[in-house]
mmCIF file of C-alpha atoms and ligand atoms in Angstrom:
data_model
loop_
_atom_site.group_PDB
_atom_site.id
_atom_site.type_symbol
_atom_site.label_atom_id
_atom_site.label_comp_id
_atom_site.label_asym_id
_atom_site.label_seq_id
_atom_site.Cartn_x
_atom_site.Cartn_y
_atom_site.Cartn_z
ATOM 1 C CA UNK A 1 0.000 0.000 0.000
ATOM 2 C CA UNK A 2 1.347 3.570 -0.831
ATOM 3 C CA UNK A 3 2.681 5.462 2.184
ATOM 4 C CA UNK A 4 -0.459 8.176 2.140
ATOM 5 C CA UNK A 5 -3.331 5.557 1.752
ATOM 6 C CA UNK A 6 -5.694 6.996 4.220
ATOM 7 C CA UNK A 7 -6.931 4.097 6.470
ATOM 8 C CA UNK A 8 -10.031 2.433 5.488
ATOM 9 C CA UNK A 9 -11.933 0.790 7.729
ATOM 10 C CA UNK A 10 -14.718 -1.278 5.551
ATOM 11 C CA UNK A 11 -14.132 -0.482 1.617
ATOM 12 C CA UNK A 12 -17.173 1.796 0.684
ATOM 13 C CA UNK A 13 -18.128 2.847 4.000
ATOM 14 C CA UNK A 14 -15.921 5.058 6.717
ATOM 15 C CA UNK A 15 -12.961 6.513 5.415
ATOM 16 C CA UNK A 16 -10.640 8.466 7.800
ATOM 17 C CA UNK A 17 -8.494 11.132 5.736
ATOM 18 C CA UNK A 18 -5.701 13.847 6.769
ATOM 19 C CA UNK A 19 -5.885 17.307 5.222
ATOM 20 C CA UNK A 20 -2.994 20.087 6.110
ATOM 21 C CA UNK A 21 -3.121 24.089 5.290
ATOM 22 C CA UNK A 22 -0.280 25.672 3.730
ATOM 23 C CA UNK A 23 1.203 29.152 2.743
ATOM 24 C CA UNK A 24 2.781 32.230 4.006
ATOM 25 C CA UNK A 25 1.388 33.887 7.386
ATOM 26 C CA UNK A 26 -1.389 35.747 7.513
ATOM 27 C CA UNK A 27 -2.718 34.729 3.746
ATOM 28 C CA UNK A 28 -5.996 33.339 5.263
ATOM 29 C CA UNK A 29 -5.641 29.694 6.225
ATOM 30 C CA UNK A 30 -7.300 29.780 9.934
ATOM 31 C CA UNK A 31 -9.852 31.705 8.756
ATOM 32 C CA UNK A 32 -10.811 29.713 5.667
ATOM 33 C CA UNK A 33 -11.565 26.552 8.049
ATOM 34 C CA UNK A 34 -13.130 28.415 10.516
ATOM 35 C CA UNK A 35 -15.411 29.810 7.405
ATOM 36 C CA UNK A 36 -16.229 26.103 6.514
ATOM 37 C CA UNK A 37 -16.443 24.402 9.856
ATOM 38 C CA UNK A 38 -17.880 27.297 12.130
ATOM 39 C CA UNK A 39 -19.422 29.249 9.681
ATOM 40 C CA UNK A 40 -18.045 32.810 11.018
ATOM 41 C CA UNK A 41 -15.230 35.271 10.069
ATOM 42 C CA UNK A 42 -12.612 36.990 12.729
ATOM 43 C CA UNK A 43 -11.174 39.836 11.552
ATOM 44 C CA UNK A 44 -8.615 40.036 14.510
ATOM 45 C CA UNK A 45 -5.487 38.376 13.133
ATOM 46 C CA UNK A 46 -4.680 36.072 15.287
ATOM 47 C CA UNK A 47 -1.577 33.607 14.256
ATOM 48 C CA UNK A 48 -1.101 29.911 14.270
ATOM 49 C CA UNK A 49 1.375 28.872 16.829
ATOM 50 C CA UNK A 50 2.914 25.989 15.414
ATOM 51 C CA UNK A 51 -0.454 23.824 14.645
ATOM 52 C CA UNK A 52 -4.475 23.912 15.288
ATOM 53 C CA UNK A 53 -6.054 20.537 15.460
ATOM 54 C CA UNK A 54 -9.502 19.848 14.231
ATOM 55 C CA UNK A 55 -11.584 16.942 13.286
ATOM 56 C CA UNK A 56 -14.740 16.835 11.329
ATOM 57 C CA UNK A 57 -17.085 14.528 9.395
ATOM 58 C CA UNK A 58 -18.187 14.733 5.669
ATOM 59 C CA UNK A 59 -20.554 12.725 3.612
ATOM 60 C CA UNK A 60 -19.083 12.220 0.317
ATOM 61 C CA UNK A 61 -21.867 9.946 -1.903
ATOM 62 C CA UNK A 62 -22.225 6.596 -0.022
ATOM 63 C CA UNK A 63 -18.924 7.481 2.225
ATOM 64 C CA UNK A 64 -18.820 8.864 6.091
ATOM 65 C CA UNK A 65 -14.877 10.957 5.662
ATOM 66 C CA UNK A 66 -13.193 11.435 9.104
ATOM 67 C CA UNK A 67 -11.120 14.341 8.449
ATOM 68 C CA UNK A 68 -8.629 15.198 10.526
ATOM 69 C CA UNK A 69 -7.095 18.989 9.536
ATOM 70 C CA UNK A 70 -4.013 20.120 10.612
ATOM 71 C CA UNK A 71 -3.936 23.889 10.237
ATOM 72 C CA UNK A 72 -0.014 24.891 10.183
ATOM 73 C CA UNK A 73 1.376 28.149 11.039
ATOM 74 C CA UNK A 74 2.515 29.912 8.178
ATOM 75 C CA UNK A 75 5.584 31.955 9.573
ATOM 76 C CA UNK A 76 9.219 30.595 9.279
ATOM 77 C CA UNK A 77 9.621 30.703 12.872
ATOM 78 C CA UNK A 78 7.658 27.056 12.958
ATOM 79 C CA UNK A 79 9.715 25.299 9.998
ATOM 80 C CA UNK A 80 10.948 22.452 12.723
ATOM 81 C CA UNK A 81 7.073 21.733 14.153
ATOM 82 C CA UNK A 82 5.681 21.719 10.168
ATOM 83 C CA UNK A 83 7.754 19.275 9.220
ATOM 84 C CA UNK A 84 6.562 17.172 11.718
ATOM 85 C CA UNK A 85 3.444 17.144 9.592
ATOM 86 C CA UNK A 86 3.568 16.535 6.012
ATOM 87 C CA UNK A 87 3.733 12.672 5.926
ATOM 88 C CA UNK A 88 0.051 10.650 5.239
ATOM 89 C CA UNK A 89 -1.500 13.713 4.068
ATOM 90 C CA UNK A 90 -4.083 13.146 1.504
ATOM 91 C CA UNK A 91 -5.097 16.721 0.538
ATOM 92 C CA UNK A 92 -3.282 19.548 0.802
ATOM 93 C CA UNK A 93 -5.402 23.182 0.859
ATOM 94 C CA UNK A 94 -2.101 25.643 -0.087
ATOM 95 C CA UNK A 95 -3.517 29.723 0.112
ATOM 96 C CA UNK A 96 -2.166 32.706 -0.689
ATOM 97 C CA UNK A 97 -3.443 36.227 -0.875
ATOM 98 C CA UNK A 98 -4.029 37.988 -4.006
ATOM 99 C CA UNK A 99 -3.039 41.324 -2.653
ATOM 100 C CA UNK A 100 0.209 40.374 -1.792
ATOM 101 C CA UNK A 101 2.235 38.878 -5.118
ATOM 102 C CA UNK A 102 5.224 37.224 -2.028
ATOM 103 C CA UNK A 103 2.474 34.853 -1.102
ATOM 104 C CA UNK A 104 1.747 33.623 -4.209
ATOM 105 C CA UNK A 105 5.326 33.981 -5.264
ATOM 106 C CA UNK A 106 6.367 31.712 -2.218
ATOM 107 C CA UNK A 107 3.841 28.563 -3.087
ATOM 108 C CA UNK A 108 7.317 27.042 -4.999
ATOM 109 C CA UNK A 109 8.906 27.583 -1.619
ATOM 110 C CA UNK A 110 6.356 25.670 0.071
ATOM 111 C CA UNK A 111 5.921 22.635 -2.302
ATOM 112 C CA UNK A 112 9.544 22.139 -2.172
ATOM 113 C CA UNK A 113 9.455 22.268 2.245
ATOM 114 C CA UNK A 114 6.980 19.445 1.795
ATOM 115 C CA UNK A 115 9.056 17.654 -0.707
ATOM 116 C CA UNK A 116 12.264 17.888 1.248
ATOM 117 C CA UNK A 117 10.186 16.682 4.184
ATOM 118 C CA UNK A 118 8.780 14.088 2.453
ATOM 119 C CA UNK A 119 12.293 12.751 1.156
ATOM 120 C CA UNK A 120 13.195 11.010 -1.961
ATOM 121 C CA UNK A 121 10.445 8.071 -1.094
ATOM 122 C CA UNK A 122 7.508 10.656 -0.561
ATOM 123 C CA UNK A 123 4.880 10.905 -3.683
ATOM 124 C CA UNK A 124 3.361 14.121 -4.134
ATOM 125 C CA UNK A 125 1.178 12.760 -7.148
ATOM 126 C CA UNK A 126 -0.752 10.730 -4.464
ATOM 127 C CA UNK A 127 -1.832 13.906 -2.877
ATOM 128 C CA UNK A 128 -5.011 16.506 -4.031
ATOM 129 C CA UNK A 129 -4.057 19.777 -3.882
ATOM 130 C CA UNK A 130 -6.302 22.929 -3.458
ATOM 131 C CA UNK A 131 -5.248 26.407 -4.410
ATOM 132 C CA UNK A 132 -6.935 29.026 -2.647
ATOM 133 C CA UNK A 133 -6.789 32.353 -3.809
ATOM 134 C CA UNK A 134 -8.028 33.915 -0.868
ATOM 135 C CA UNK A 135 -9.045 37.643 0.242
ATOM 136 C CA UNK A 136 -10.709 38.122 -3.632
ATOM 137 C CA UNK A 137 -12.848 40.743 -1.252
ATOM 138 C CA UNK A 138 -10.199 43.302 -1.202
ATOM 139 C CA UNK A 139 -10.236 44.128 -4.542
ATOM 140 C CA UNK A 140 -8.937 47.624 -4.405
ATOM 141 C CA UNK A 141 -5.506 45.645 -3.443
ATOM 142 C CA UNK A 142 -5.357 42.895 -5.565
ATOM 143 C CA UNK A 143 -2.372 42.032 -7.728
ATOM 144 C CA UNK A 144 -2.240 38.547 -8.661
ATOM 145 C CA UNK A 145 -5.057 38.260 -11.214
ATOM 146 C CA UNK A 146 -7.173 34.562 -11.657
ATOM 147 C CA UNK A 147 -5.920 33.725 -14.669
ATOM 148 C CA UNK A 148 -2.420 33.949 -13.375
ATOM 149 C CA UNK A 149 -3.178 32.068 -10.057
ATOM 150 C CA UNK A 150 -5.282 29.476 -12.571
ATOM 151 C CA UNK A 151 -2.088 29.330 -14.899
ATOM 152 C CA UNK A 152 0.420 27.950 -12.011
ATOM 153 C CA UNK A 153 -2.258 25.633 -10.569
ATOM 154 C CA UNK A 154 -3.558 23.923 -13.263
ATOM 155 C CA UNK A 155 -0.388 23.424 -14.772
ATOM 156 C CA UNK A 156 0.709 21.447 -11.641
ATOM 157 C CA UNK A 157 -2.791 19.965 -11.923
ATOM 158 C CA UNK A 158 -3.741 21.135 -8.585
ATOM 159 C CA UNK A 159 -7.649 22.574 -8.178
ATOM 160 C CA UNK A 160 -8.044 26.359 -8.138
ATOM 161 C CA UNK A 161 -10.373 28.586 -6.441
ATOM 162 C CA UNK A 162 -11.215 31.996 -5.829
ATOM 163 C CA UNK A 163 -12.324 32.500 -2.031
ATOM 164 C CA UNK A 164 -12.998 35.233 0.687
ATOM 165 C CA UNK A 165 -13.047 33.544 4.087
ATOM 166 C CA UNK A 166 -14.118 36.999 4.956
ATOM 167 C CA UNK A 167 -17.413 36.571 2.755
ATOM 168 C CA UNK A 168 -17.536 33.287 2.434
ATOM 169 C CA UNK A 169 -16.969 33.386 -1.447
ATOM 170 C CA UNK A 170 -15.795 29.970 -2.975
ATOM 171 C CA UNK A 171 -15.338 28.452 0.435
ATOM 172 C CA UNK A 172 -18.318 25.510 0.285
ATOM 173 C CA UNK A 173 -17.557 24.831 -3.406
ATOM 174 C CA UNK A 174 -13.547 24.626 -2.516
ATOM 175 C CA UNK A 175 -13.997 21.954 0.251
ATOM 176 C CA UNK A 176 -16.917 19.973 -1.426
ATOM 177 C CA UNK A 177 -14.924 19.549 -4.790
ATOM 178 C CA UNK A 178 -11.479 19.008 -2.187
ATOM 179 C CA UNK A 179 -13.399 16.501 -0.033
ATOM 180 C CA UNK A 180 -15.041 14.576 -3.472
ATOM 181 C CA UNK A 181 -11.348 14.650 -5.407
ATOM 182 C CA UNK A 182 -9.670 12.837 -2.326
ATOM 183 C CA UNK A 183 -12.493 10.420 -2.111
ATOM 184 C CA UNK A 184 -11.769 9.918 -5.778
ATOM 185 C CA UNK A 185 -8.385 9.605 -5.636
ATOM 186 C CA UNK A 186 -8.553 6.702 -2.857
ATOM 187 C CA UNK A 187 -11.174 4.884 -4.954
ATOM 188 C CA UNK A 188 -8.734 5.593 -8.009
ATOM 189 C CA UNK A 189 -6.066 3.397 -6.177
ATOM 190 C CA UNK A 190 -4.455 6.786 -5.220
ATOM 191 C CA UNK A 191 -3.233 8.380 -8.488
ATOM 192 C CA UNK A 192 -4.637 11.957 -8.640
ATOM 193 C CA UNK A 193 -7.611 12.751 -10.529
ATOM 194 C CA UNK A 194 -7.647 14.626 -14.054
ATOM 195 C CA UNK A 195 -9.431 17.935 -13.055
ATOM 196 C CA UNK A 196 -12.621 18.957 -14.663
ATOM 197 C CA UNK A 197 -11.133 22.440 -15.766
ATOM 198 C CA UNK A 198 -11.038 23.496 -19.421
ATOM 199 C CA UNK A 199 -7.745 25.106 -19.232
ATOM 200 C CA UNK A 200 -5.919 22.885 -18.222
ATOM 201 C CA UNK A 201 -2.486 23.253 -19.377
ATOM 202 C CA UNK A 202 0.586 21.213 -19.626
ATOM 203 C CA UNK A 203 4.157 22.485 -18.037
ATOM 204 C CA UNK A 204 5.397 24.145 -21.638
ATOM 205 C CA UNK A 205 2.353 25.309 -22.662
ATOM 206 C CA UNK A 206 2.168 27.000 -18.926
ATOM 207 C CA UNK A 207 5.784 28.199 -19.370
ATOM 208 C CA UNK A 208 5.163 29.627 -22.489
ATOM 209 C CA UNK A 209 2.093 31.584 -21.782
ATOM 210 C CA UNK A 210 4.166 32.613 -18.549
ATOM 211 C CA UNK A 211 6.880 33.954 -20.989
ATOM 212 C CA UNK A 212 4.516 35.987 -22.893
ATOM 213 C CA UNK A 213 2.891 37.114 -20.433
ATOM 214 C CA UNK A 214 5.945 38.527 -19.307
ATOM 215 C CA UNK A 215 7.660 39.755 -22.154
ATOM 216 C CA UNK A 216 9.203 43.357 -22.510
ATOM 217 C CA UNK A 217 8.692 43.917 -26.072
ATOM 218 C CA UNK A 218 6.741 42.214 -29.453
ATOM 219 C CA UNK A 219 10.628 40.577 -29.980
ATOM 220 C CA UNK A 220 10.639 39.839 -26.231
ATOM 221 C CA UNK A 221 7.472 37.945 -27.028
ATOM 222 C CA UNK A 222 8.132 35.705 -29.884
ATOM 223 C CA UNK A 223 11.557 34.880 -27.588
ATOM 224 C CA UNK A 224 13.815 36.814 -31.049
ATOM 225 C CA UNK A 225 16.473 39.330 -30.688
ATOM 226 C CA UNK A 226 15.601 42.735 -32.276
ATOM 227 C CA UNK A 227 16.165 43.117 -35.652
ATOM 228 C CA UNK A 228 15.868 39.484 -36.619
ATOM 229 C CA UNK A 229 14.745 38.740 -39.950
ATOM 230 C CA UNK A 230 11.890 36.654 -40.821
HETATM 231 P P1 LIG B 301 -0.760 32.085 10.211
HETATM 232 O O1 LIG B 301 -1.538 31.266 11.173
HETATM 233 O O2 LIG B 301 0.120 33.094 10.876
HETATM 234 O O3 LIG B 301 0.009 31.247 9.237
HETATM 235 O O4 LIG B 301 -1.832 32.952 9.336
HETATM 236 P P2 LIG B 301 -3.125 32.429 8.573
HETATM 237 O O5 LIG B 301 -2.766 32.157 7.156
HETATM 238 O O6 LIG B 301 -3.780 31.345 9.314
HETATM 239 O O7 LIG B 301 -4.037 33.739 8.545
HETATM 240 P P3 LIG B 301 -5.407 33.996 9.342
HETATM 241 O O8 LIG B 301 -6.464 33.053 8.894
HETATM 242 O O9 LIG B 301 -5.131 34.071 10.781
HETATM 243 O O10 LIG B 301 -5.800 35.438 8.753
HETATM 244 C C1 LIG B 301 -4.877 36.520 8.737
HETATM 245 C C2 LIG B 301 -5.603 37.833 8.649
HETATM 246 O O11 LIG B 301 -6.261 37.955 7.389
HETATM 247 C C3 LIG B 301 -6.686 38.018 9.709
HETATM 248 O O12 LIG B 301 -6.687 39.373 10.144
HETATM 249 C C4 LIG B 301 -7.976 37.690 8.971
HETATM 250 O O13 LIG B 301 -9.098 38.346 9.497
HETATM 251 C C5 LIG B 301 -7.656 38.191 7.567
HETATM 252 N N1 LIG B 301 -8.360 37.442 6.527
HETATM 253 C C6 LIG B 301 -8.356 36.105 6.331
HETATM 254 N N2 LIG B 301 -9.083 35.780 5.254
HETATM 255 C C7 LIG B 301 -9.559 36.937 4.750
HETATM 256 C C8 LIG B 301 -10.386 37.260 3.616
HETATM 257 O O14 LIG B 301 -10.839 36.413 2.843
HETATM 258 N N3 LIG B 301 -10.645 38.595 3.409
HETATM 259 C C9 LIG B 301 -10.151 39.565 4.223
HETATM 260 N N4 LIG B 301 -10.461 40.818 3.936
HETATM 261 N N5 LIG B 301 -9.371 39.287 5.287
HETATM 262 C C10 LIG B 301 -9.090 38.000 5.552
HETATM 263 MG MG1 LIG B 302 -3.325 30.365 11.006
#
């Protein structure tokens, strides 16, 4: 059995699952759970020391999911308890705030701390992976626009979402398409499932449209030097 098999107790009934939060402090993560599992918003921020605990129950089709969500602290100052975390997760909900282009900047950063954790034996395919673009409320400050956030997830083909755990925007939808792709990917023998987007896009396409998007110049953007013939 893979390493992050959740543990099943009788095959279409229970299934008990572990979900973790990721991404830089103060993007959103407490507040997004607390959205979804006691329906209220605090605007106080108050940060994660190390880890929050919760467990909850979901009905996915014929299937009672134990989920067990480990809500890490974001700041670097908590590196050493994190990475006592990573290992037998089954979904992974990574944030980051689109009015501040570091968070979403840093999701590399934090795919690679759970890959270094994980070592050289640790799959990542075997895991679901929800991109929350969170505080899409504030949009007088935002700078990371959807169909760049979209871009880097789906080309990793990780789920994306807009939320607001402020006004509850995309929250439901996130965790009910999270909770129904892990369920899918344990009946699916643990290989992650294709997601139901339309633009999707494969790593050069991505890195091409990332280019472009980019680019200084017309030359810049067919990747020619100025002045180069036809
Ligand atoms: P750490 O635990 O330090 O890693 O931070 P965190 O990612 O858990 O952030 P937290 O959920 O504590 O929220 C940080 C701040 O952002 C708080 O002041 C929240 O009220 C605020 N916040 C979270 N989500 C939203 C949102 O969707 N919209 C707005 N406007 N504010 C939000
Ligand atoms: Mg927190």
């Amino acid at each position: 059995m893979e390493a992050n098999m959740p543990k099943r107790k009788e095959p279409g009934k229970s299934l008990r699952i572990k979900v973790i939060s990721m991404g830089n402090a103060e993007v959103g993560k407490s507040c997004i759970i607390k959205r979804y599992c006691e329906k209220r918003f605090v605007s106080k921020y108050l940060a994660t020391i190390g880890i929050d605990y919760g467990v909850t129950k979901v009905q996915v089709r014929d299937r009672e999911i134990k989920v067990n969500i480990f809500d890490m602290a974001g700041h670097p100052f908590f590196y050493e308890v994190r990475n006592e975390f990573y290992k037998d997760t089954q979904g992974v909900i990574l944030v980051y705030d689109v009015g501040q282009k570091d968070s979403f900047d840093a999701l590399d950063a934090w795919l690679a701390e759970m890959k270094q954790d994980l070592g050289p034996h640790g799959n990542m395919e075997n895991i679901v992976f929800a991109v929350c673009a969170n505080k899409i409320d504030c949009t007088k400050h935002r700078c990371v626009d959807e169909s760049e956030g979209r871009l880097w997830a789906e080309s990793k083909g990780f789920l994306y979402f807009e939320t607001s755990a402020q006004t509850g925007e995309g929250i439901n939808e996130m965790f009910q398409t999270f909770y129904v792709s892990i369920v899918d990917l344990c009946e699916n023998g643990g290989k992650r499932p294709i997601t139901n987007s339309n633009a999707s896009f494969t790593k050069e396409q991505a890195d091409t449209i990332r280019r472009i998007r980019n680019s200084k110049d017309s030359w810049d953007m067919l990747g020619v030097k100025p002045g180069a013939s036809r």
